[in-house]
């Protein structure tokens, strides 16, 4: 027992390496080895690339949700006012917001006024959703106030421009009003007066592109719920200057959203003294369900909460199911690739039957023969796995130039943001995904190698050398 070599001794590696690099004329199967190597490499690459894209898509989707929307939204239950009309608003929104802000884990509470209107400019129309929000609260939304993607400035957001200073001169009876103080029609006694401009608004880049406007241009907002008169409700039409254009990263947000100062939105939508909802931001959006009940209790009677997970939970669950299904499908692809190792080893064992017989008569044990052929198959699996991991990681890291090249070759239009919801193909490498792909490939490579290796180890040396 003292002379028994240890497992995976140096001579076993030497024999295995000689078999791997042997040419077909020498009884080797180098072509099958290369086929197995390439197959495993491509399978692992496809698995890692797919997992990276799916992880990146989820991360980008969640980031755009949390970066431009409330983590928790507090709504009011439907109520009837004195005129019999149904409303869902908070008259005491300031007190409710103060109580919610005291909940542990809440970072910001912003009252909102929301409404849908039609925006028109340059003879173009677009349906938009107006968010009435205070300037400080708007400045705290990361995906909206981004200096890298935004155009313009929010310094004047919520600041009402002053009317031009003017004085009415004293007019003594019998004096004539100067010609330059009379109107164009010549009406006497009318002093010219410039009305103050409307406060500026912020619009999404998709809205700006649809209407063909930029920073400094004006856009007309038309709401069907305008001024109530004795003859009914007349539409409210008002023109606003555009002071800021944002890009949130989500097509549906950039294409439909407009931010208006809170006080102006109250007047525009006939919501004087009330807020439609409360926008709540938290420190840990992924664990928002843990404080949802506390937020609802702090909001008081008549409040209904709706978390971002409630709004997008179905989509996120669909992504999770898709991830699991894709992993299973690509795992089958890796299994098929590793089967090439089995076929290659079986051919190698058949071609090397004479060598196995000689080695056995020289004193090589069954375990040593098994380990020699196990090394042959495992080596192919390890090299193929490492090459696949390298390709998959490079693909995830350089996905933008790769995708740009594919889009150029295809003539453009490969990625439609109106369908995908985001503007580019994202990829996010996660250590867990890479390790799971490596473990799967190496595990399958090692398992499938055992069977032909055992066949070689159990070969009878007498039968192997009978006809030699």
CSV table of C-alpha atoms in Angstrom, one decimal:
chain,number,residue,atom,x,y,z
A,1,UNK,CA,0.0,0.0,0.0
A,2,UNK,CA,3.0,2.3,0.5
A,3,UNK,CA,3.8,2.3,-3.2
A,4,UNK,CA,0.2,3.0,-4.3
A,5,UNK,CA,0.2,6.3,-6.1
A,6,UNK,CA,-2.2,8.9,-4.9
A,7,UNK,CA,-5.4,9.7,-6.9
A,8,UNK,CA,-4.9,12.0,-9.9
A,9,UNK,CA,-1.2,11.4,-9.9
A,10,UNK,CA,1.1,13.2,-12.4
A,11,UNK,CA,1.3,10.2,-14.8
A,12,UNK,CA,-2.5,10.1,-15.0
A,13,UNK,CA,-2.6,13.7,-16.1
A,14,UNK,CA,0.2,13.0,-18.6
A,15,UNK,CA,-1.7,10.1,-20.2
A,16,UNK,CA,-4.9,12.1,-20.3
A,17,UNK,CA,-3.2,15.0,-22.0
A,18,UNK,CA,-1.6,12.7,-24.6
A,19,UNK,CA,-5.0,11.2,-25.4
A,20,UNK,CA,-6.6,14.7,-25.7
A,21,UNK,CA,-4.1,16.1,-28.2
A,22,UNK,CA,-3.6,12.8,-30.2
A,23,UNK,CA,-4.5,13.0,-33.9
A,24,UNK,CA,-7.0,10.7,-35.5
A,25,UNK,CA,-4.3,8.7,-37.2
A,26,UNK,CA,-2.9,7.9,-33.7
A,27,UNK,CA,-6.2,6.7,-32.5
A,28,UNK,CA,-7.3,10.1,-31.0
A,29,UNK,CA,-10.5,12.0,-31.4
A,30,UNK,CA,-9.3,15.5,-31.4
A,31,UNK,CA,-12.1,16.6,-33.8
A,32,UNK,CA,-14.8,15.4,-31.4
A,33,UNK,CA,-12.9,17.1,-28.5
A,34,UNK,CA,-13.1,20.4,-30.4
A,35,UNK,CA,-16.7,19.9,-31.2
A,36,UNK,CA,-17.5,19.3,-27.5
A,37,UNK,CA,-15.4,22.3,-26.5
A,38,UNK,CA,-17.2,24.6,-28.9
A,39,UNK,CA,-20.6,23.3,-28.0
A,40,UNK,CA,-20.1,23.8,-24.2
A,41,UNK,CA,-18.7,27.2,-24.8
A,42,UNK,CA,-21.6,28.4,-26.8
A,43,UNK,CA,-24.2,26.9,-24.5
A,44,UNK,CA,-22.6,28.5,-21.4
A,45,UNK,CA,-22.3,31.8,-23.3
A,46,UNK,CA,-26.0,31.7,-24.3
A,47,UNK,CA,-27.0,30.9,-20.7
A,48,UNK,CA,-25.0,33.7,-19.1
A,49,UNK,CA,-26.0,36.3,-21.8
A,50,UNK,CA,-29.7,35.4,-21.4
A,51,UNK,CA,-29.6,35.7,-17.6
A,52,UNK,CA,-27.7,39.0,-17.8
A,53,UNK,CA,-30.2,40.5,-20.2
A,54,UNK,CA,-33.1,39.3,-18.1
A,55,UNK,CA,-31.5,40.7,-14.9
A,56,UNK,CA,-30.7,43.9,-16.7
A,57,UNK,CA,-34.2,44.3,-18.0
A,58,UNK,CA,-35.7,43.8,-14.5
A,59,UNK,CA,-33.3,46.1,-12.9
A,60,UNK,CA,-33.9,48.8,-15.5
A,61,UNK,CA,-37.7,48.4,-15.3
A,62,UNK,CA,-37.7,48.6,-11.5
A,63,UNK,CA,-35.3,51.5,-11.5
A,64,UNK,CA,-37.5,53.5,-13.9
A,65,UNK,CA,-40.5,52.8,-11.8
A,66,UNK,CA,-38.9,53.7,-8.5
A,67,UNK,CA,-37.0,56.7,-10.0
A,68,UNK,CA,-40.1,58.4,-11.5
A,69,UNK,CA,-43.1,57.1,-9.5
A,70,UNK,CA,-44.2,56.8,-6.0
A,71,UNK,CA,-43.2,53.8,-3.9
A,72,UNK,CA,-46.6,54.1,-2.1
A,73,UNK,CA,-49.6,56.1,-3.3
A,74,UNK,CA,-52.3,57.2,-0.9
A,75,UNK,CA,-55.7,57.6,-2.5
A,76,UNK,CA,-59.0,58.9,-1.0
A,77,UNK,CA,-62.1,56.9,-1.0
A,78,UNK,CA,-64.9,58.1,-3.2
A,79,UNK,CA,-67.1,60.8,-1.6
A,80,UNK,CA,-69.9,63.1,-2.6
A,81,UNK,CA,-69.6,66.9,-2.3
A,82,UNK,CA,-72.4,69.4,-1.5
A,83,UNK,CA,-73.4,69.5,-5.2
A,84,UNK,CA,-73.8,65.7,-5.4
A,85,UNK,CA,-70.7,65.2,-7.5
A,86,UNK,CA,-68.4,62.3,-6.6
A,87,UNK,CA,-64.8,63.2,-5.8
A,88,UNK,CA,-61.7,61.4,-4.6
A,89,UNK,CA,-59.6,64.0,-2.9
A,90,UNK,CA,-58.1,65.1,0.4
A,91,UNK,CA,-59.2,68.5,1.8
A,92,UNK,CA,-56.8,67.9,4.8
A,93,UNK,CA,-53.9,66.7,2.7
A,94,UNK,CA,-51.3,68.8,4.6
A,95,UNK,CA,-52.2,67.1,8.0
A,96,UNK,CA,-52.3,63.6,6.4
A,97,UNK,CA,-49.0,64.2,4.7
A,98,UNK,CA,-47.4,65.3,8.0
A,99,UNK,CA,-48.6,62.2,9.8
A,100,UNK,CA,-47.4,59.9,7.0
A,101,UNK,CA,-44.0,61.6,6.9
A,102,UNK,CA,-43.5,60.6,10.6
A,103,UNK,CA,-43.7,56.8,9.8
A,104,UNK,CA,-40.3,55.1,10.1
A,105,UNK,CA,-38.9,54.3,6.7
A,106,UNK,CA,-40.7,57.2,4.9
A,107,UNK,CA,-38.4,59.7,3.3
A,108,UNK,CA,-40.8,62.1,1.5
A,109,UNK,CA,-44.5,62.7,1.1
A,110,UNK,CA,-45.8,64.9,-1.7
A,111,UNK,CA,-49.4,65.9,-2.4
A,112,UNK,CA,-50.4,65.7,-6.0
A,113,UNK,CA,-53.1,66.9,-8.3
A,114,UNK,CA,-53.6,64.8,-11.4
A,115,UNK,CA,-55.6,65.2,-14.6
A,116,UNK,CA,-55.6,64.2,-18.2
A,117,UNK,CA,-55.6,67.0,-20.9
A,118,UNK,CA,-54.8,67.5,-24.5
A,119,UNK,CA,-51.6,69.3,-25.3
A,120,UNK,CA,-51.3,71.2,-28.6
A,121,UNK,CA,-48.5,73.0,-30.4
A,122,UNK,CA,-47.4,73.6,-33.9
A,123,UNK,CA,-50.8,72.2,-35.1
A,124,UNK,CA,-50.0,68.9,-33.4
A,125,UNK,CA,-51.9,67.2,-30.6
A,126,UNK,CA,-51.0,64.8,-27.9
A,127,UNK,CA,-52.8,63.3,-24.9
A,128,UNK,CA,-50.9,63.9,-21.7
A,129,UNK,CA,-51.3,63.3,-18.0
A,130,UNK,CA,-50.6,66.4,-15.8
A,131,UNK,CA,-49.0,66.0,-12.4
A,132,UNK,CA,-49.4,69.0,-10.1
A,133,UNK,CA,-46.5,68.9,-7.7
A,134,UNK,CA,-44.5,71.3,-5.6
A,135,UNK,CA,-41.1,72.5,-6.8
A,136,UNK,CA,-39.2,70.9,-3.8
A,137,UNK,CA,-40.9,67.6,-4.3
A,138,UNK,CA,-40.2,67.6,-8.1
A,139,UNK,CA,-36.5,68.3,-7.4
A,140,UNK,CA,-36.4,65.1,-5.3
A,141,UNK,CA,-37.4,62.8,-8.1
A,142,UNK,CA,-34.1,61.3,-9.4
A,143,UNK,CA,-35.2,60.1,-12.8
A,144,UNK,CA,-36.9,63.5,-13.6
A,145,UNK,CA,-34.2,65.9,-12.4
A,146,UNK,CA,-31.2,64.4,-14.1
A,147,UNK,CA,-28.6,66.9,-15.4
A,148,UNK,CA,-27.3,64.3,-17.9
A,149,UNK,CA,-30.6,63.8,-19.6
A,150,UNK,CA,-32.7,66.9,-18.8
A,151,UNK,CA,-32.8,70.1,-20.8
A,152,UNK,CA,-33.6,73.5,-19.3
A,153,UNK,CA,-33.9,74.5,-15.7
A,154,UNK,CA,-36.4,74.0,-12.9
A,155,UNK,CA,-35.2,77.1,-11.0
A,156,UNK,CA,-38.4,79.0,-12.1
A,157,UNK,CA,-40.7,76.1,-11.6
A,158,UNK,CA,-43.6,77.2,-9.4
A,159,UNK,CA,-42.5,80.8,-9.5
A,160,UNK,CA,-45.3,83.0,-10.8
A,161,UNK,CA,-43.9,85.7,-13.2
A,162,UNK,CA,-44.7,89.2,-12.0
A,163,UNK,CA,-46.8,91.5,-14.0
A,164,UNK,CA,-44.9,94.4,-15.6
A,165,UNK,CA,-44.8,97.5,-13.4
A,166,UNK,CA,-47.2,100.2,-14.5
A,167,UNK,CA,-48.7,103.4,-13.2
A,168,UNK,CA,-52.0,105.1,-14.0
A,169,UNK,CA,-51.4,108.8,-14.5
A,170,UNK,CA,-53.6,111.3,-12.9
A,171,UNK,CA,-56.1,112.6,-15.5
A,172,UNK,CA,-57.7,115.9,-14.8
A,173,UNK,CA,-61.2,116.4,-16.2
A,174,UNK,CA,-60.9,118.0,-19.5
A,175,UNK,CA,-57.5,116.5,-20.3
A,176,UNK,CA,-57.0,114.3,-23.3
A,177,UNK,CA,-55.6,110.8,-23.0
A,178,UNK,CA,-52.3,110.6,-25.0
A,179,UNK,CA,-52.5,108.7,-28.2
A,180,UNK,CA,-49.9,106.1,-27.1
A,181,UNK,CA,-52.1,105.2,-24.1
A,182,UNK,CA,-55.1,104.6,-26.2
A,183,UNK,CA,-55.8,101.2,-27.8
A,184,UNK,CA,-55.5,100.5,-31.4
A,185,UNK,CA,-59.2,101.2,-32.0
A,186,UNK,CA,-58.9,104.7,-30.6
A,187,UNK,CA,-61.0,104.0,-27.5
A,188,UNK,CA,-60.4,106.8,-25.0
A,189,UNK,CA,-59.7,106.3,-21.3
A,190,UNK,CA,-58.4,102.7,-21.7
A,191,UNK,CA,-54.9,102.2,-20.1
A,192,UNK,CA,-52.9,99.4,-21.8
A,193,UNK,CA,-52.1,96.5,-19.4
A,194,UNK,CA,-50.0,93.3,-19.9
A,195,UNK,CA,-51.4,90.3,-18.2
A,196,UNK,CA,-48.8,88.2,-16.2
A,197,UNK,CA,-47.4,85.2,-18.0
A,198,UNK,CA,-48.4,81.6,-16.9
A,199,UNK,CA,-45.9,79.7,-14.8
A,200,UNK,CA,-43.6,77.3,-16.6
A,201,UNK,CA,-44.1,73.5,-16.8
A,202,UNK,CA,-41.9,70.5,-17.3
A,203,UNK,CA,-42.7,68.0,-20.1
A,204,UNK,CA,-41.3,64.6,-21.1
A,205,UNK,CA,-39.0,64.2,-24.1
A,206,UNK,CA,-41.6,62.1,-25.9
A,207,UNK,CA,-44.2,64.8,-25.5
A,208,UNK,CA,-41.7,67.4,-26.8
A,209,UNK,CA,-40.8,65.2,-29.8
A,210,UNK,CA,-44.4,64.6,-30.6
A,211,UNK,CA,-45.4,68.3,-30.5
A,212,UNK,CA,-42.1,69.5,-32.1
A,213,UNK,CA,-41.2,71.9,-29.3
A,214,UNK,CA,-38.3,72.7,-27.1
A,215,UNK,CA,-37.3,74.6,-24.0
A,216,UNK,CA,-38.7,78.1,-24.2
A,217,UNK,CA,-41.6,77.2,-26.5
A,218,UNK,CA,-45.2,77.4,-25.5
A,219,UNK,CA,-47.7,74.6,-25.3
A,220,UNK,CA,-51.5,74.9,-25.0
A,221,UNK,CA,-53.3,72.6,-22.5
A,222,UNK,CA,-57.0,71.9,-23.1
A,223,UNK,CA,-59.1,70.3,-20.3
A,224,UNK,CA,-62.7,69.3,-20.8
A,225,UNK,CA,-63.4,70.0,-17.1
A,226,UNK,CA,-63.1,73.8,-17.1
A,227,UNK,CA,-65.2,76.7,-16.0
A,228,UNK,CA,-68.7,75.9,-14.8
A,229,UNK,CA,-71.3,78.3,-16.2
A,230,UNK,CA,-75.1,78.5,-16.3
A,231,UNK,CA,-74.9,76.9,-19.7
A,232,UNK,CA,-72.7,74.0,-18.6
A,233,UNK,CA,-69.0,73.3,-18.4
A,234,UNK,CA,-66.8,75.0,-20.9
A,235,UNK,CA,-63.3,73.6,-21.7
A,236,UNK,CA,-60.4,75.3,-20.0
A,237,UNK,CA,-57.6,76.4,-22.4
A,238,UNK,CA,-54.4,77.9,-21.2
A,239,UNK,CA,-50.9,78.3,-22.7
A,240,UNK,CA,-47.8,77.5,-20.6
A,241,UNK,CA,-44.1,78.0,-21.4
A,242,UNK,CA,-41.9,74.9,-21.4
A,243,UNK,CA,-39.0,75.5,-19.0
A,244,UNK,CA,-37.7,71.9,-18.7
A,245,UNK,CA,-37.7,68.7,-20.7
A,246,UNK,CA,-36.9,65.4,-18.9
A,247,UNK,CA,-36.1,61.9,-20.0
A,248,UNK,CA,-37.1,59.3,-17.4
A,249,UNK,CA,-35.9,56.3,-19.4
A,250,UNK,CA,-39.4,54.8,-19.8
A,251,UNK,CA,-41.2,55.5,-23.1
A,252,UNK,CA,-44.6,55.6,-21.5
A,253,UNK,CA,-43.5,58.2,-19.0
A,254,UNK,CA,-41.6,60.4,-21.4
A,255,UNK,CA,-44.4,60.2,-23.9
A,256,UNK,CA,-47.4,61.2,-21.6
A,257,UNK,CA,-46.2,63.0,-18.5
A,258,UNK,CA,-46.3,66.8,-17.8
A,259,UNK,CA,-45.4,68.4,-14.4
A,260,UNK,CA,-47.2,71.5,-13.4
A,261,UNK,CA,-46.8,73.6,-10.2
A,262,UNK,CA,-49.1,72.4,-7.4
A,263,UNK,CA,-50.9,75.7,-6.9
A,264,UNK,CA,-51.4,76.2,-10.6
A,265,UNK,CA,-52.8,72.6,-11.0
A,266,UNK,CA,-55.3,73.2,-8.2
A,267,UNK,CA,-56.6,76.2,-10.1
A,268,UNK,CA,-56.5,74.6,-13.5
A,269,UNK,CA,-58.4,71.4,-12.5
A,270,UNK,CA,-60.8,73.1,-10.1
A,271,UNK,CA,-59.2,71.5,-7.1
A,272,UNK,CA,-58.8,74.5,-4.9
A,273,UNK,CA,-57.7,73.5,-1.4
A,274,UNK,CA,-57.5,69.8,-2.1
A,275,UNK,CA,-55.1,67.2,-3.3
A,276,UNK,CA,-56.0,64.1,-5.3
A,277,UNK,CA,-53.4,61.8,-3.8
A,278,UNK,CA,-50.2,61.6,-1.7
A,279,UNK,CA,-47.0,60.4,-3.2
A,280,UNK,CA,-44.8,58.5,-0.6
A,281,UNK,CA,-41.1,57.6,-1.0
A,282,UNK,CA,-39.4,55.1,1.2
A,283,UNK,CA,-35.9,54.1,2.1
A,284,UNK,CA,-36.2,50.5,1.0
A,285,UNK,CA,-38.8,50.1,-1.9
A,286,UNK,CA,-38.2,46.4,-2.1
A,287,UNK,CA,-39.5,46.0,1.5
A,288,UNK,CA,-42.3,48.5,1.1
A,289,UNK,CA,-45.0,46.0,2.2
A,290,UNK,CA,-43.5,46.0,5.7
A,291,UNK,CA,-44.5,49.6,6.3
A,292,UNK,CA,-47.6,49.7,4.1
A,293,UNK,CA,-50.0,49.1,7.0
A,294,UNK,CA,-48.3,51.8,9.1
A,295,UNK,CA,-48.7,54.3,6.2
A,296,UNK,CA,-52.3,53.5,5.8
A,297,UNK,CA,-53.0,54.0,9.5
A,298,UNK,CA,-51.1,57.3,9.6
A,299,UNK,CA,-53.0,58.5,6.5
A,300,UNK,CA,-56.2,58.3,8.5
A,301,UNK,CA,-59.8,57.4,7.7
A,302,UNK,CA,-60.9,57.2,4.1
A,303,UNK,CA,-57.4,56.5,2.8
A,304,UNK,CA,-56.5,53.7,0.4
A,305,UNK,CA,-52.9,52.7,-0.3
A,306,UNK,CA,-51.4,51.3,-3.5
A,307,UNK,CA,-47.8,50.2,-3.6
A,308,UNK,CA,-45.5,50.1,-6.6
A,309,UNK,CA,-45.4,46.3,-6.2
A,310,UNK,CA,-49.2,46.2,-6.4
A,311,UNK,CA,-49.1,48.2,-9.6
A,312,UNK,CA,-46.3,46.2,-11.3
A,313,UNK,CA,-46.3,43.0,-9.4
A,314,UNK,CA,-47.9,41.0,-12.2
A,315,UNK,CA,-45.3,42.0,-14.6
A,316,UNK,CA,-42.4,41.3,-12.2
A,317,UNK,CA,-43.9,37.9,-11.4
A,318,UNK,CA,-44.1,37.2,-15.2
A,319,UNK,CA,-40.4,38.2,-15.5
A,320,UNK,CA,-39.5,35.8,-12.7
A,321,UNK,CA,-41.4,32.9,-14.3
A,322,UNK,CA,-39.7,33.7,-17.6
A,323,UNK,CA,-36.3,33.7,-16.0
A,324,UNK,CA,-36.9,30.3,-14.5
A,325,UNK,CA,-38.3,28.9,-17.8
A,326,UNK,CA,-35.3,30.3,-19.8
A,327,UNK,CA,-32.9,28.8,-17.3
A,328,UNK,CA,-34.4,25.4,-17.7
A,329,UNK,CA,-34.5,25.6,-21.5
A,330,UNK,CA,-30.9,26.7,-21.7
A,331,UNK,CA,-29.9,24.1,-19.1
A,332,UNK,CA,-31.1,21.5,-21.6
A,333,UNK,CA,-28.9,23.1,-24.2
A,334,UNK,CA,-25.9,22.8,-21.9
A,335,UNK,CA,-26.9,19.1,-21.3
A,336,UNK,CA,-27.0,18.5,-25.0
A,337,UNK,CA,-23.6,20.1,-25.4
A,338,UNK,CA,-22.1,17.9,-22.7
A,339,UNK,CA,-23.4,14.8,-24.4
A,340,UNK,CA,-20.8,15.4,-27.1
A,341,UNK,CA,-18.2,14.6,-24.3
A,342,UNK,CA,-19.9,11.2,-23.9
A,343,UNK,CA,-19.7,10.4,-27.6
A,344,UNK,CA,-16.1,11.6,-27.8
A,345,UNK,CA,-15.0,9.5,-24.8
A,346,UNK,CA,-16.8,6.4,-26.0
A,347,UNK,CA,-14.9,6.7,-29.3
A,348,UNK,CA,-11.7,7.4,-27.4
A,349,UNK,CA,-12.1,4.3,-25.2
A,350,UNK,CA,-12.8,2.1,-28.3
A,351,UNK,CA,-9.7,3.4,-30.1
A,352,UNK,CA,-7.5,3.1,-27.1
A,353,UNK,CA,-8.6,-0.4,-26.1
A,354,UNK,CA,-5.1,-1.8,-26.8
A,355,UNK,CA,-3.5,0.9,-24.7
A,356,UNK,CA,-5.8,0.2,-21.9
A,357,UNK,CA,-5.0,-3.5,-21.9
A,358,UNK,CA,-1.2,-2.7,-21.9
A,359,UNK,CA,-1.6,-0.2,-19.0
A,360,UNK,CA,-3.6,-2.7,-17.0
A,361,UNK,CA,-1.0,-5.5,-17.5
A,362,UNK,CA,1.7,-3.0,-16.4
A,363,UNK,CA,-0.1,-2.6,-13.1
A,364,UNK,CA,-2.4,0.3,-13.6
A,365,UNK,CA,-5.5,-0.1,-11.4
A,366,UNK,CA,-9.1,0.3,-12.5
A,367,UNK,CA,-9.3,3.6,-10.5
A,368,UNK,CA,-6.3,5.0,-12.4
A,369,UNK,CA,-7.8,4.1,-15.8
A,370,UNK,CA,-11.1,5.7,-14.7
A,371,UNK,CA,-9.4,8.9,-13.6
A,372,UNK,CA,-7.4,9.1,-16.9
A,373,UNK,CA,-10.6,9.2,-19.0
A,374,UNK,CA,-12.4,11.3,-16.4
A,375,UNK,CA,-9.7,13.9,-16.8
A,376,UNK,CA,-10.1,13.8,-20.5
A,377,UNK,CA,-13.8,14.6,-20.3
A,378,UNK,CA,-13.6,17.0,-17.4
A,379,UNK,CA,-10.8,18.9,-19.0
A,380,UNK,CA,-13.0,19.6,-22.0
A,381,UNK,CA,-15.9,20.6,-19.8
A,382,UNK,CA,-13.7,23.0,-17.7
A,383,UNK,CA,-12.1,24.7,-20.7
A,384,UNK,CA,-15.5,25.1,-22.5
A,385,UNK,CA,-17.1,26.4,-19.3
A,386,UNK,CA,-14.4,29.0,-18.7
A,387,UNK,CA,-14.5,30.1,-22.4
A,388,UNK,CA,-18.3,30.4,-22.2
A,389,UNK,CA,-18.1,32.5,-19.0
A,390,UNK,CA,-15.6,34.8,-20.6
A,391,UNK,CA,-17.7,35.3,-23.7
A,392,UNK,CA,-20.9,35.8,-21.7
A,393,UNK,CA,-19.3,38.4,-19.4
A,394,UNK,CA,-17.8,40.3,-22.4
A,395,UNK,CA,-21.2,40.3,-24.1
A,396,UNK,CA,-22.8,41.8,-21.0
A,397,UNK,CA,-20.1,44.4,-20.5
A,398,UNK,CA,-20.0,45.5,-24.1
A,399,UNK,CA,-23.7,45.0,-25.0
A,400,UNK,CA,-24.2,48.6,-26.1
A,401,UNK,CA,-21.6,48.6,-29.0
A,402,UNK,CA,-22.6,45.1,-29.9
A,403,UNK,CA,-26.3,46.1,-30.1
A,404,UNK,CA,-25.4,49.2,-32.0
A,405,UNK,CA,-23.5,47.1,-34.6
A,406,UNK,CA,-26.5,44.7,-34.9
A,407,UNK,CA,-28.9,47.6,-35.3
A,408,UNK,CA,-26.6,49.1,-38.0
A,409,UNK,CA,-26.3,45.8,-39.9
A,410,UNK,CA,-30.1,45.3,-39.7
A,411,UNK,CA,-30.7,48.8,-41.0
A,412,UNK,CA,-32.1,50.2,-37.8
A,413,UNK,CA,-35.4,49.8,-36.0
A,414,UNK,CA,-34.3,46.6,-34.2
A,415,UNK,CA,-35.5,48.0,-30.8
A,416,UNK,CA,-38.8,49.8,-30.7
A,417,UNK,CA,-39.1,51.6,-27.3
A,418,UNK,CA,-42.9,52.0,-27.8
A,419,UNK,CA,-43.2,48.2,-27.5
A,420,UNK,CA,-40.3,47.5,-25.1
A,421,UNK,CA,-40.9,50.4,-22.8
A,422,UNK,CA,-37.2,51.2,-22.5
A,423,UNK,CA,-34.8,52.8,-24.9
A,424,UNK,CA,-32.0,50.2,-25.1
A,425,UNK,CA,-31.2,46.6,-24.4
A,426,UNK,CA,-29.9,46.4,-20.8
A,427,UNK,CA,-27.6,43.8,-19.3
A,428,UNK,CA,-26.6,43.3,-15.7
A,429,UNK,CA,-24.0,40.7,-14.6
A,430,UNK,CA,-24.8,39.1,-11.3
A,431,UNK,CA,-22.4,36.8,-9.5
A,432,UNK,CA,-25.2,34.4,-8.7
A,433,UNK,CA,-26.1,34.0,-12.4
A,434,UNK,CA,-22.5,33.4,-13.4
A,435,UNK,CA,-21.9,30.9,-10.6
A,436,UNK,CA,-25.1,29.0,-11.3
A,437,UNK,CA,-24.1,28.7,-15.0
A,438,UNK,CA,-20.6,27.5,-14.1
A,439,UNK,CA,-21.9,25.0,-11.6
A,440,UNK,CA,-24.5,23.6,-14.0
A,441,UNK,CA,-22.0,23.2,-16.8
A,442,UNK,CA,-19.2,21.7,-14.7
A,443,UNK,CA,-21.6,19.4,-12.9
A,444,UNK,CA,-23.1,18.0,-16.0
A,445,UNK,CA,-19.6,17.7,-17.6
A,446,UNK,CA,-18.3,15.7,-14.6
A,447,UNK,CA,-21.4,13.5,-14.3
A,448,UNK,CA,-21.6,12.5,-18.0
A,449,UNK,CA,-17.9,11.7,-18.0
A,450,UNK,CA,-18.2,9.1,-15.4
A,451,UNK,CA,-20.1,6.5,-17.5
A,452,UNK,CA,-17.6,6.1,-20.4
A,453,UNK,CA,-14.7,6.3,-17.9
A,454,UNK,CA,-16.1,3.4,-15.9
A,455,UNK,CA,-16.5,1.4,-19.1
A,456,UNK,CA,-12.8,1.9,-19.8
A,457,UNK,CA,-11.8,1.0,-16.3
A,458,UNK,CA,-13.8,-2.2,-16.3
A,459,UNK,CA,-12.4,-3.4,-19.6
A,460,UNK,CA,-10.8,-6.8,-19.4
A,461,UNK,CA,-7.1,-6.6,-20.4
A,462,UNK,CA,-7.2,-10.1,-21.8
A,463,UNK,CA,-10.1,-9.3,-24.1
A,464,UNK,CA,-8.4,-6.0,-25.1
A,465,UNK,CA,-5.2,-7.8,-26.2
A,466,UNK,CA,-6.7,-11.0,-27.5
A,467,UNK,CA,-6.3,-10.1,-31.2
A,468,UNK,CA,-3.2,-7.8,-30.9
